[in-house]
PDB file of C-alpha atoms in Angstrom:
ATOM      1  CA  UNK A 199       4.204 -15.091  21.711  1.00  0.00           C
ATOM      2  CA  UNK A 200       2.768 -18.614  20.826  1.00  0.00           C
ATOM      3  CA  UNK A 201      -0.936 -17.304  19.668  1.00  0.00           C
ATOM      4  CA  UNK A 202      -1.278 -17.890  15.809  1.00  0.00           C
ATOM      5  CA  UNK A 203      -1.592 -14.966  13.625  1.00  0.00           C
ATOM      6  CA  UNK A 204      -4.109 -15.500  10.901  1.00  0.00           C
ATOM      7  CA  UNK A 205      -4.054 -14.211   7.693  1.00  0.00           C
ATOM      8  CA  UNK A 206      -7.468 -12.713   6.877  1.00  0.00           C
ATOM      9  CA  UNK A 207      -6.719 -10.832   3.593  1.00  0.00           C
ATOM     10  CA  UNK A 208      -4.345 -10.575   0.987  1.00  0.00           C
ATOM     11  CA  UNK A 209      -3.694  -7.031  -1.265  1.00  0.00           C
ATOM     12  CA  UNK A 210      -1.646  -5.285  -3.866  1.00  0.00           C
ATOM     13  CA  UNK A 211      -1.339  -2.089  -4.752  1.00  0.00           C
ATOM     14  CA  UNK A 212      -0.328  -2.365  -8.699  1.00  0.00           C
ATOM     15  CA  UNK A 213      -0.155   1.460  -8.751  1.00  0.00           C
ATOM     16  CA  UNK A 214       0.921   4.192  -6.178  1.00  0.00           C
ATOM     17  CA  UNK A 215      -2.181   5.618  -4.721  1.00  0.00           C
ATOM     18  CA  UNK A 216      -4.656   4.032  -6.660  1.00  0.00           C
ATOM     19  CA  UNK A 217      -6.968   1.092  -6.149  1.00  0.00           C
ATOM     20  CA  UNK A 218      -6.233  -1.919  -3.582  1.00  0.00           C
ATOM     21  CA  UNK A 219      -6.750  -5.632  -5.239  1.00  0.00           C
ATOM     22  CA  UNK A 220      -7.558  -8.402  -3.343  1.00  0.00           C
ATOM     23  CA  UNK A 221      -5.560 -11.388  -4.383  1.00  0.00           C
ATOM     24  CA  UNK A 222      -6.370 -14.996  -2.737  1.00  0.00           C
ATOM     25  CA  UNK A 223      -2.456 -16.461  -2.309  1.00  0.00           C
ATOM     26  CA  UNK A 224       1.073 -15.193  -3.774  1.00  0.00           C
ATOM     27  CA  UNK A 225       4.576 -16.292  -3.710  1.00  0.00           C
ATOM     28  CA  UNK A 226       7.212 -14.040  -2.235  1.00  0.00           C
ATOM     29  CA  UNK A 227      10.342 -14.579  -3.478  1.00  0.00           C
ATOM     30  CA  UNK A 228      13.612 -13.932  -0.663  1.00  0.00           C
ATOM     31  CA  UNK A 229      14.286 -10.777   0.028  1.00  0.00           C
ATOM     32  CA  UNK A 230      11.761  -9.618  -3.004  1.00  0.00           C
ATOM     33  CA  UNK A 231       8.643  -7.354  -2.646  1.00  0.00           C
ATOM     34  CA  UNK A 232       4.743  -8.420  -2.454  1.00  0.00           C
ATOM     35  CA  UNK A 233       4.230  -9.709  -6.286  1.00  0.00           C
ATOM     36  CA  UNK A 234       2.528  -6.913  -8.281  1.00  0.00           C
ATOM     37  CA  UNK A 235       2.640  -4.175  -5.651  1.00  0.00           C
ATOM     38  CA  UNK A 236       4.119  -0.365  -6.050  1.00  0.00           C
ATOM     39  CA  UNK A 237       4.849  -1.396  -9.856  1.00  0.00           C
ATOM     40  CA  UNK A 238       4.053   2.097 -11.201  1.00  0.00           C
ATOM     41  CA  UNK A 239       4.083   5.514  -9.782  1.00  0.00           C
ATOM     42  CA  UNK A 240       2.488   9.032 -11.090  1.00  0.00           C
ATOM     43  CA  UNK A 241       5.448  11.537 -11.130  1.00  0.00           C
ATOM     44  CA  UNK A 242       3.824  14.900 -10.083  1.00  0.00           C
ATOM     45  CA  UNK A 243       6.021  16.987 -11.359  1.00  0.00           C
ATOM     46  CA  UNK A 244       9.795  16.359 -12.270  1.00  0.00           C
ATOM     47  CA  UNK A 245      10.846  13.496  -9.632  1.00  0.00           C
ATOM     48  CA  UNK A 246      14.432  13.084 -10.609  1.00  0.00           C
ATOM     49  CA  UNK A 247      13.142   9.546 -11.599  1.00  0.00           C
ATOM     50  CA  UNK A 248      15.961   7.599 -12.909  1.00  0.00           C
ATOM     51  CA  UNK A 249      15.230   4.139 -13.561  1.00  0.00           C
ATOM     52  CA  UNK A 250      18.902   3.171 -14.668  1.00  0.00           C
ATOM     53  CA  UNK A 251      20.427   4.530 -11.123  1.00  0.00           C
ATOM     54  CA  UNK A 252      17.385   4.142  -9.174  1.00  0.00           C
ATOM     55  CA  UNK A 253      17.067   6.282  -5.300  1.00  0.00           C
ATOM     56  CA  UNK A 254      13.889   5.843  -3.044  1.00  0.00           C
ATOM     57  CA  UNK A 255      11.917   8.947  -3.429  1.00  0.00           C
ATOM     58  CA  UNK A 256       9.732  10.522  -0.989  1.00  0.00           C
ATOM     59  CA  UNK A 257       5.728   9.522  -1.687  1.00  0.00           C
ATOM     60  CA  UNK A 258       5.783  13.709  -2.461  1.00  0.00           C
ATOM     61  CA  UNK A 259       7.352  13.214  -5.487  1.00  0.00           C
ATOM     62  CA  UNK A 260       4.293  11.689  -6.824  1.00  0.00           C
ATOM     63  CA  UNK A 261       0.027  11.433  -7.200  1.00  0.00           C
ATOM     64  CA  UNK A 262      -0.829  10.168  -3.561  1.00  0.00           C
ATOM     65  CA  UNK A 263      -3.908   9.955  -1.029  1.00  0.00           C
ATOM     66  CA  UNK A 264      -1.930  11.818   1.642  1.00  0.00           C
ATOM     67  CA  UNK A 265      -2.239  14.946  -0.209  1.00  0.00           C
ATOM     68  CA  UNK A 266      -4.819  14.031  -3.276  1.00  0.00           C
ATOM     69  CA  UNK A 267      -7.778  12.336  -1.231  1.00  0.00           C
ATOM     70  CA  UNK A 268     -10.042  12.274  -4.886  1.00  0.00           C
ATOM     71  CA  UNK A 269      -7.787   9.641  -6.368  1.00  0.00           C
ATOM     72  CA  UNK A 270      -9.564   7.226  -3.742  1.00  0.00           C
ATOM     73  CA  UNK A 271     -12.770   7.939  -5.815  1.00  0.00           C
ATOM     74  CA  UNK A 272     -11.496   5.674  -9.372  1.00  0.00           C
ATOM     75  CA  UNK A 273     -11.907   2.298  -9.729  1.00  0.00           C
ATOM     76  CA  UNK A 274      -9.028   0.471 -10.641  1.00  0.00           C
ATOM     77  CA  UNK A 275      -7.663  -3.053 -11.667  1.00  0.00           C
ATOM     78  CA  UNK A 276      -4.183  -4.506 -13.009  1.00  0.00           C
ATOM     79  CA  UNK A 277      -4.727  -6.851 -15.374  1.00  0.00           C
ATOM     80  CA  UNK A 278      -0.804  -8.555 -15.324  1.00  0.00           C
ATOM     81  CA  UNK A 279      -1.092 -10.715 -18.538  1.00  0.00           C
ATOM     82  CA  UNK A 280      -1.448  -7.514 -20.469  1.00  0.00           C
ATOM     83  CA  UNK A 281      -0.300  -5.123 -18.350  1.00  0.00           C
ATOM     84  CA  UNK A 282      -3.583  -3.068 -18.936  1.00  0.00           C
ATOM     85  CA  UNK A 283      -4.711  -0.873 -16.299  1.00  0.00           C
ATOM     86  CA  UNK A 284      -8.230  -0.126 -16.002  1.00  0.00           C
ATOM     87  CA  UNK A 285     -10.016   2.725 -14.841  1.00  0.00           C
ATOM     88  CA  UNK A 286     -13.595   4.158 -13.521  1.00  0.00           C
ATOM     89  CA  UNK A 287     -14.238   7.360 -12.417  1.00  0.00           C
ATOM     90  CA  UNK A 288     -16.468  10.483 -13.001  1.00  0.00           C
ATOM     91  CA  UNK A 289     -18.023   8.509 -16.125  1.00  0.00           C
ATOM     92  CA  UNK A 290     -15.105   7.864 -17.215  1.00  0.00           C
ATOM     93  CA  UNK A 291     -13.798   4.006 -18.059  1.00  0.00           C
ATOM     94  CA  UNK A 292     -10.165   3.947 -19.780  1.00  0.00           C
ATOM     95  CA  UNK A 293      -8.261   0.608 -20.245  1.00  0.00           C
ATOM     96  CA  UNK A 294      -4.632   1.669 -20.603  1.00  0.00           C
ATOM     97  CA  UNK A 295      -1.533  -0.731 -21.567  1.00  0.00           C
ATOM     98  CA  UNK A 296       1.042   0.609 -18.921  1.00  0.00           C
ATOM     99  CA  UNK A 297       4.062  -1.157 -20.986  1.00  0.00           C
ATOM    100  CA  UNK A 298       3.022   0.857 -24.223  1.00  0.00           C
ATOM    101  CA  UNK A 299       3.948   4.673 -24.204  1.00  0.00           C
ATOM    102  CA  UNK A 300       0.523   5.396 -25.606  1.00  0.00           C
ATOM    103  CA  UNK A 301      -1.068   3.448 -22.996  1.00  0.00           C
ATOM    104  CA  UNK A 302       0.660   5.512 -20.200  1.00  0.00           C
ATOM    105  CA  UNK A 303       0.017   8.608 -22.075  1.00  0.00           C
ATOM    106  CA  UNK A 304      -3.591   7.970 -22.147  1.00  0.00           C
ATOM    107  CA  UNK A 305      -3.442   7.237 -17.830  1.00  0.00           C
ATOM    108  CA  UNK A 306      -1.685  10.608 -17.651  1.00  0.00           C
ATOM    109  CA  UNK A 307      -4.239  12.512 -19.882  1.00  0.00           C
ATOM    110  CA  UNK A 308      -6.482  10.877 -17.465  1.00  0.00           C
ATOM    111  CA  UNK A 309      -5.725  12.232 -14.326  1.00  0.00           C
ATOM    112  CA  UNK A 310      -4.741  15.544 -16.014  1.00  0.00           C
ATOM    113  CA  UNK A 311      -8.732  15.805 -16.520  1.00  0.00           C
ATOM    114  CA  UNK A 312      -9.548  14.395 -13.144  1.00  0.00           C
ATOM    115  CA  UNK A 313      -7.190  16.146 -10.828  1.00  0.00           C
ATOM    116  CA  UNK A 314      -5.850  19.237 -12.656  1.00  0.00           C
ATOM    117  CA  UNK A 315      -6.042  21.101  -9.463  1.00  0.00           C
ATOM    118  CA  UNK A 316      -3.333  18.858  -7.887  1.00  0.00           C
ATOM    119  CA  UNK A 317      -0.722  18.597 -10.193  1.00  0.00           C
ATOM    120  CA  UNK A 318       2.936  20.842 -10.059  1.00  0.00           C
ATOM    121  CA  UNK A 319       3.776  19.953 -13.632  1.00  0.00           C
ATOM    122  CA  UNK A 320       2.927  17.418 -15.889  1.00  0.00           C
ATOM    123  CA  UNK A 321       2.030  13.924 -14.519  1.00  0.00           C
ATOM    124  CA  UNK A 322       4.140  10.985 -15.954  1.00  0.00           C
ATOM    125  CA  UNK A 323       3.661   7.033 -15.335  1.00  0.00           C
ATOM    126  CA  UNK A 324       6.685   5.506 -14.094  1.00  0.00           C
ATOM    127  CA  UNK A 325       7.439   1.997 -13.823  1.00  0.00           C
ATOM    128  CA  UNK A 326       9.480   0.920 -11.001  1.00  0.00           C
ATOM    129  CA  UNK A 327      13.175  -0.570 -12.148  1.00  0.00           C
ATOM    130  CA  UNK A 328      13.161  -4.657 -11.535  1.00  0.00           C
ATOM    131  CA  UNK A 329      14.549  -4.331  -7.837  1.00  0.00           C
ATOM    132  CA  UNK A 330      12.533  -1.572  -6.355  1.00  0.00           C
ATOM    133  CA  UNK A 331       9.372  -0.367  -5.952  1.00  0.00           C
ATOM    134  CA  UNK A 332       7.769   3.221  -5.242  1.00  0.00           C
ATOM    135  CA  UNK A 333       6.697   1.864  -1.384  1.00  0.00           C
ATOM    136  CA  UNK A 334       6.552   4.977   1.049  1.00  0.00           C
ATOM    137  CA  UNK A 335       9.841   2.973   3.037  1.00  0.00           C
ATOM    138  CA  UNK A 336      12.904   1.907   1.194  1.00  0.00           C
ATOM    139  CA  UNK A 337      12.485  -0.800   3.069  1.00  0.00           C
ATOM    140  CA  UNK A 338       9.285  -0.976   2.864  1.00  0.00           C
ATOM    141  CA  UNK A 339       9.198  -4.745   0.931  1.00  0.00           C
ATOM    142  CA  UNK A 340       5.629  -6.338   2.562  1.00  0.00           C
ATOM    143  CA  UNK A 341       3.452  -4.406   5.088  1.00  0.00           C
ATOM    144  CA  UNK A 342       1.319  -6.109   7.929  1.00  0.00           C
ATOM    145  CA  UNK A 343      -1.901  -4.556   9.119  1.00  0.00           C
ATOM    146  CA  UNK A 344      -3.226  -5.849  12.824  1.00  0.00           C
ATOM    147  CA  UNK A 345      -6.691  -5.339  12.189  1.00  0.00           C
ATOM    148  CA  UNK A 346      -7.067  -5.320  16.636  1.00  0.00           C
ATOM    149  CA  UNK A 347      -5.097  -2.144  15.931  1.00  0.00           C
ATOM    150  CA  UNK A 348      -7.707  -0.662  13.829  1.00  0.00           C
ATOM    151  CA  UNK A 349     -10.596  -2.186  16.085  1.00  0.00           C
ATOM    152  CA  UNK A 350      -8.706  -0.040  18.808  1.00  0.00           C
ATOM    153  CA  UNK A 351      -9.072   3.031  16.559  1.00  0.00           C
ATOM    154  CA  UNK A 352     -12.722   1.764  15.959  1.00  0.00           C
ATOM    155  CA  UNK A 353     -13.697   2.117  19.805  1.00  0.00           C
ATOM    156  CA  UNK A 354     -12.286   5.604  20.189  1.00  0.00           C
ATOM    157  CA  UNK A 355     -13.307   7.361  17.589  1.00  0.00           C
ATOM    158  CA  UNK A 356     -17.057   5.805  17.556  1.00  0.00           C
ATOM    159  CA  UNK A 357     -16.983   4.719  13.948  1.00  0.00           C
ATOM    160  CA  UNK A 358     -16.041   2.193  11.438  1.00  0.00           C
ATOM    161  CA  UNK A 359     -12.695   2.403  10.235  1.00  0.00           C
ATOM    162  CA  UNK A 360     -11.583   0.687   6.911  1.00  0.00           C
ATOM    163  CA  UNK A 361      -8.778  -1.483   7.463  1.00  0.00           C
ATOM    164  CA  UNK A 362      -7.750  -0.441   3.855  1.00  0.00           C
ATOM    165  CA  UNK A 363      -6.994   3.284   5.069  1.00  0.00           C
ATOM    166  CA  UNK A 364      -3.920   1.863   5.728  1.00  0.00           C
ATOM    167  CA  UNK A 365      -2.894  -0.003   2.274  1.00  0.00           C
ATOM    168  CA  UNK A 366      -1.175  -2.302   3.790  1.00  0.00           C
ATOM    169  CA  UNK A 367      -0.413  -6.426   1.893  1.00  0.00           C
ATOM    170  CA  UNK A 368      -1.515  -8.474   4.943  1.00  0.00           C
ATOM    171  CA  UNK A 369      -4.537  -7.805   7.104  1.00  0.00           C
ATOM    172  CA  UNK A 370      -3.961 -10.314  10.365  1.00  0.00           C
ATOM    173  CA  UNK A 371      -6.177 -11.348  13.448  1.00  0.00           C
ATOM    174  CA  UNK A 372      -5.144 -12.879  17.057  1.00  0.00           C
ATOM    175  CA  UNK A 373      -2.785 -10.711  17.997  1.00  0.00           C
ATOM    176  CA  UNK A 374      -3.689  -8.023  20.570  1.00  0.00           C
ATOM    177  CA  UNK A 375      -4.004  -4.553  19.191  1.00  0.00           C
ATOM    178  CA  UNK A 376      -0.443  -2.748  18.809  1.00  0.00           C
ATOM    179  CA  UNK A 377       1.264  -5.926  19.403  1.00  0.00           C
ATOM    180  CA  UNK A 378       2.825  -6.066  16.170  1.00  0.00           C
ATOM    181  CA  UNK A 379       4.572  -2.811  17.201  1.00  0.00           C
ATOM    182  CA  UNK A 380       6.675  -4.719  19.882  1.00  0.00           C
ATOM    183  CA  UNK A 381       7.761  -7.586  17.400  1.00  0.00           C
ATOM    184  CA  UNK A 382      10.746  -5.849  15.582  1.00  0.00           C
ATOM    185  CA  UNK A 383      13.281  -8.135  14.897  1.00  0.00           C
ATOM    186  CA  UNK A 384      11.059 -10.973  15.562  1.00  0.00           C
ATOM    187  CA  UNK A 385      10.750 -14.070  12.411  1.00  0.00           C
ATOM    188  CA  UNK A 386       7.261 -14.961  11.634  1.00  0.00           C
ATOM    189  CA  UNK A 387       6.561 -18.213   9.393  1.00  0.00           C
ATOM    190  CA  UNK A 388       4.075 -19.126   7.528  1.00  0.00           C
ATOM    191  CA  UNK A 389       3.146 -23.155   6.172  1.00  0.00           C
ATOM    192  CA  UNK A 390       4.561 -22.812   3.348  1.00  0.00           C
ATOM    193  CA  UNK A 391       8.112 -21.997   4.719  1.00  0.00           C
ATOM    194  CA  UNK A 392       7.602 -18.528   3.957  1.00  0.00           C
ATOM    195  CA  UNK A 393       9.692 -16.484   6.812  1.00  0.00           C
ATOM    196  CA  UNK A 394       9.187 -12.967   7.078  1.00  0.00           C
ATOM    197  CA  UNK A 395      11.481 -10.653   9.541  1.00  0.00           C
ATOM    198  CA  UNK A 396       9.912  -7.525  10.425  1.00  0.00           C
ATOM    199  CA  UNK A 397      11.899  -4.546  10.421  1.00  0.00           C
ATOM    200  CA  UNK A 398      10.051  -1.479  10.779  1.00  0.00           C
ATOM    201  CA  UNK A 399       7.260   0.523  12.579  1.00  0.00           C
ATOM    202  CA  UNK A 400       4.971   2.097   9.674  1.00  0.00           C
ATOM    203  CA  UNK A 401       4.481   5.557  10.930  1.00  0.00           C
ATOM    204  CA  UNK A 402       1.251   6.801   9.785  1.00  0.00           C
ATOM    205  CA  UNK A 403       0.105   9.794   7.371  1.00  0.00           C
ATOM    206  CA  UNK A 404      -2.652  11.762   6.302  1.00  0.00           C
ATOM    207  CA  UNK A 405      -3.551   9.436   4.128  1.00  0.00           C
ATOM    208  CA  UNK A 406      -5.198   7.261   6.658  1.00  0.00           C
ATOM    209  CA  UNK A 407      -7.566  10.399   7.199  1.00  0.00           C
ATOM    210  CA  UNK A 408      -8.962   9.462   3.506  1.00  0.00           C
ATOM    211  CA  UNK A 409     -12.124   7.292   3.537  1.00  0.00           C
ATOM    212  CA  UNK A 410     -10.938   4.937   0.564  1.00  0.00           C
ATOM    213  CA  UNK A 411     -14.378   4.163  -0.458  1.00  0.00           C
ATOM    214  CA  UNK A 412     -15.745   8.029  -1.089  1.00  0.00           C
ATOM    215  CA  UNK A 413     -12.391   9.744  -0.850  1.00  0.00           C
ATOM    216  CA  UNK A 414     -14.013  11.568   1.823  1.00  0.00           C
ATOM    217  CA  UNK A 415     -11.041  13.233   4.279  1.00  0.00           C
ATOM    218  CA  UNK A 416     -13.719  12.560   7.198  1.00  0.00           C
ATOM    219  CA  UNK A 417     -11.315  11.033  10.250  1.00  0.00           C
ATOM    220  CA  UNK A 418      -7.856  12.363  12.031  1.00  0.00           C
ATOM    221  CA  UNK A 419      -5.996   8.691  12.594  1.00  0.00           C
ATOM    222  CA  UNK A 420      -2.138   9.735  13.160  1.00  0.00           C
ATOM    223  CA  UNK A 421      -3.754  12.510  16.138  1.00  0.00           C
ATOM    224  CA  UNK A 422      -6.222   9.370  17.085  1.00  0.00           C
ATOM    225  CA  UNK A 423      -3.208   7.193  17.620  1.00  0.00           C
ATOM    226  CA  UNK A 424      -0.919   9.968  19.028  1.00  0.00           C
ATOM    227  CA  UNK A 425      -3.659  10.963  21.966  1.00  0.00           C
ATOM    228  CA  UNK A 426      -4.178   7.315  23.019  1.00  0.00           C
ATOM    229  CA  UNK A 427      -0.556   6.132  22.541  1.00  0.00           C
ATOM    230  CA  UNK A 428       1.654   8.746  22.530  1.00  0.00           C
ATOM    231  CA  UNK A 429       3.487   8.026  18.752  1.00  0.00           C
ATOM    232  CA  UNK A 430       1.401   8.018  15.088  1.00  0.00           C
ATOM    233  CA  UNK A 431       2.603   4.024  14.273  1.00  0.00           C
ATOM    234  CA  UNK A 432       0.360   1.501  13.120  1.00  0.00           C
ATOM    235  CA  UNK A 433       1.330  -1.901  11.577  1.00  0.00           C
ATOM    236  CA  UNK A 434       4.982  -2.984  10.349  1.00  0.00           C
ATOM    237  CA  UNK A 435       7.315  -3.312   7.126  1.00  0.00           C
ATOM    238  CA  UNK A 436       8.661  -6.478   6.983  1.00  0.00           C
ATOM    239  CA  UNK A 437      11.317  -8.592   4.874  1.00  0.00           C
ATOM    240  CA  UNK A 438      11.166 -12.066   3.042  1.00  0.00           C
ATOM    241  CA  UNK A 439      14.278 -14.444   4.270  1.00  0.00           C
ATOM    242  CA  UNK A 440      13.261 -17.170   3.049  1.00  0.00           C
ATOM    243  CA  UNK A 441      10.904 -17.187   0.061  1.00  0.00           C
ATOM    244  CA  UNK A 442       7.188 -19.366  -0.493  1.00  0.00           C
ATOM    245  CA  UNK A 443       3.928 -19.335  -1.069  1.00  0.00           C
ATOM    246  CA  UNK A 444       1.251 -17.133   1.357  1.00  0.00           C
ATOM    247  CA  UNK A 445      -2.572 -17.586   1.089  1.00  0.00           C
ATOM    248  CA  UNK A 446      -5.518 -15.849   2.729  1.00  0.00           C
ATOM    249  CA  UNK A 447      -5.994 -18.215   5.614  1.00  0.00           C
ATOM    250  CA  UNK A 448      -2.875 -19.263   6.393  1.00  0.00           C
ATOM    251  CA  UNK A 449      -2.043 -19.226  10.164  1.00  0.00           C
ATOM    252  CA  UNK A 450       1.356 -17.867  10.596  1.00  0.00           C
ATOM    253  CA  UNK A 451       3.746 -18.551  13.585  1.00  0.00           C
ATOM    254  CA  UNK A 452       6.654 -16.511  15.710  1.00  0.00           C
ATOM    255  CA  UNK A 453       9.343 -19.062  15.292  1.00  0.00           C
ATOM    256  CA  UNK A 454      12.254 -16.203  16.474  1.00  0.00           C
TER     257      UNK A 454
END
């Protein structure tokens, strides 16, 4: 595979479920996660949470799109100087300090008003222990989106599809659609230095049903994928080896 892959987008995910953020260039650290991504969770219930002998938890455990398709209707943005998240929704603006308990109380009371009819218990902000984060994969460290994939969805359903349905870090164009699915093992670098290995098929969920822009479940994309290719992947997990910088633009390379 010579073609270049160019990067078209960068995002983050500060907190599970809620709002993307665009971000114009990062620096990935080896073998670390995308910088400010999965850094808080909304346990749903008693998780068995323990940030002192951390396990990866199922995306069950907490507030999600696959399940709660109205949290796709707030507005949300990390601000990482102050660790303040803010919030819009149903009238609603909140600016909460996520590293303050009464800042992370306020979040849950929240949600408690704007989803009551999803939660199992009471909800509870977690932040994610210094080497993990609440990613759906426990190896789920970056995630690459080939947005030919989603064109391919595009022409057989008949309508748009938001690349963003898919929340994953990278959105990339010039490879053909589903390639990515074949490049398992494969090293991709970027100009930097950056070297990602990719390491995992991203098998897709209901969530990707959820129009992230209305919170609308309007579309069927793991059946979509299933009829046409026989499995429900789309887009890979992949790890840093060898850390640097990554910017919306870049052109990244196969290099092994």
């Amino acid at each position: 595979m010579t073609a270049l892959i160019h990067v078209s987008a960068l995002y983050r995910y500060p907190v599970k479920g809620l709002s993307p953020e665009r971000v114009d260039r990062v620096n990935l650290e080896t073998s670390g996660f995308f910088p400010g991504d999965r850094l808080y969770a909304v346990e749903n219930g008693p998780s068995g949470f323990n940030p002192v002998a951390y396990r990866h938890q199922p995306k069950t455990k907490y507030l999600m799109l696959m399940r709660d398709e109205a949290l796709a209707r707030l507005r949300t943005r990390y601000d990482d100087a102050t660790a303040t998240l803010h919030v819009e929704g149903d009238g609603e603006t909140l600016a909460a300090k996520l590293d303050k308990a009464e800042g992370r109380e306020a979040l849950e009371d929240f949600l408690r008003r704007f989803v009551p009819d999803a939660l199992k218990g009471e909800p509870k902000v977690l932040e994610a222990p210094p080497q993990h984060r609440f990613t759906d994969s426990p190896i789920g460290y970056v995630s690459l989106i080939n947005r030919a994939s989603v064109q391919m969805l595009e022409d057989d359903l008949g309508v748009p599809v938001n690349p963003l349905r898919f929340r994953g870090n990278l959105l990339v164009e010039g490879l053909a659609p589903f390639a990515e699915l074949d490049m398992l093992g494969q090293v991709i670098k970027a100009p930097s230095g950056l070297r990602f290995k990719v390491t995992k098929r991203t098998v897709r969920c209901a969530a990707t049903n959820v129009d992230p822009e209305t919170g609308a479940r309007d579309l069927d994309i793991p059946w979509t994928i299933d009829k046409r290719l026989g499995h429900r992947d789309l887009g890979v997990y992949m790890e840093v080896i060898a850390g640097g910088e990554l910017a919306a633009g870049d052109d990244l390379r196969v290099v092994g």
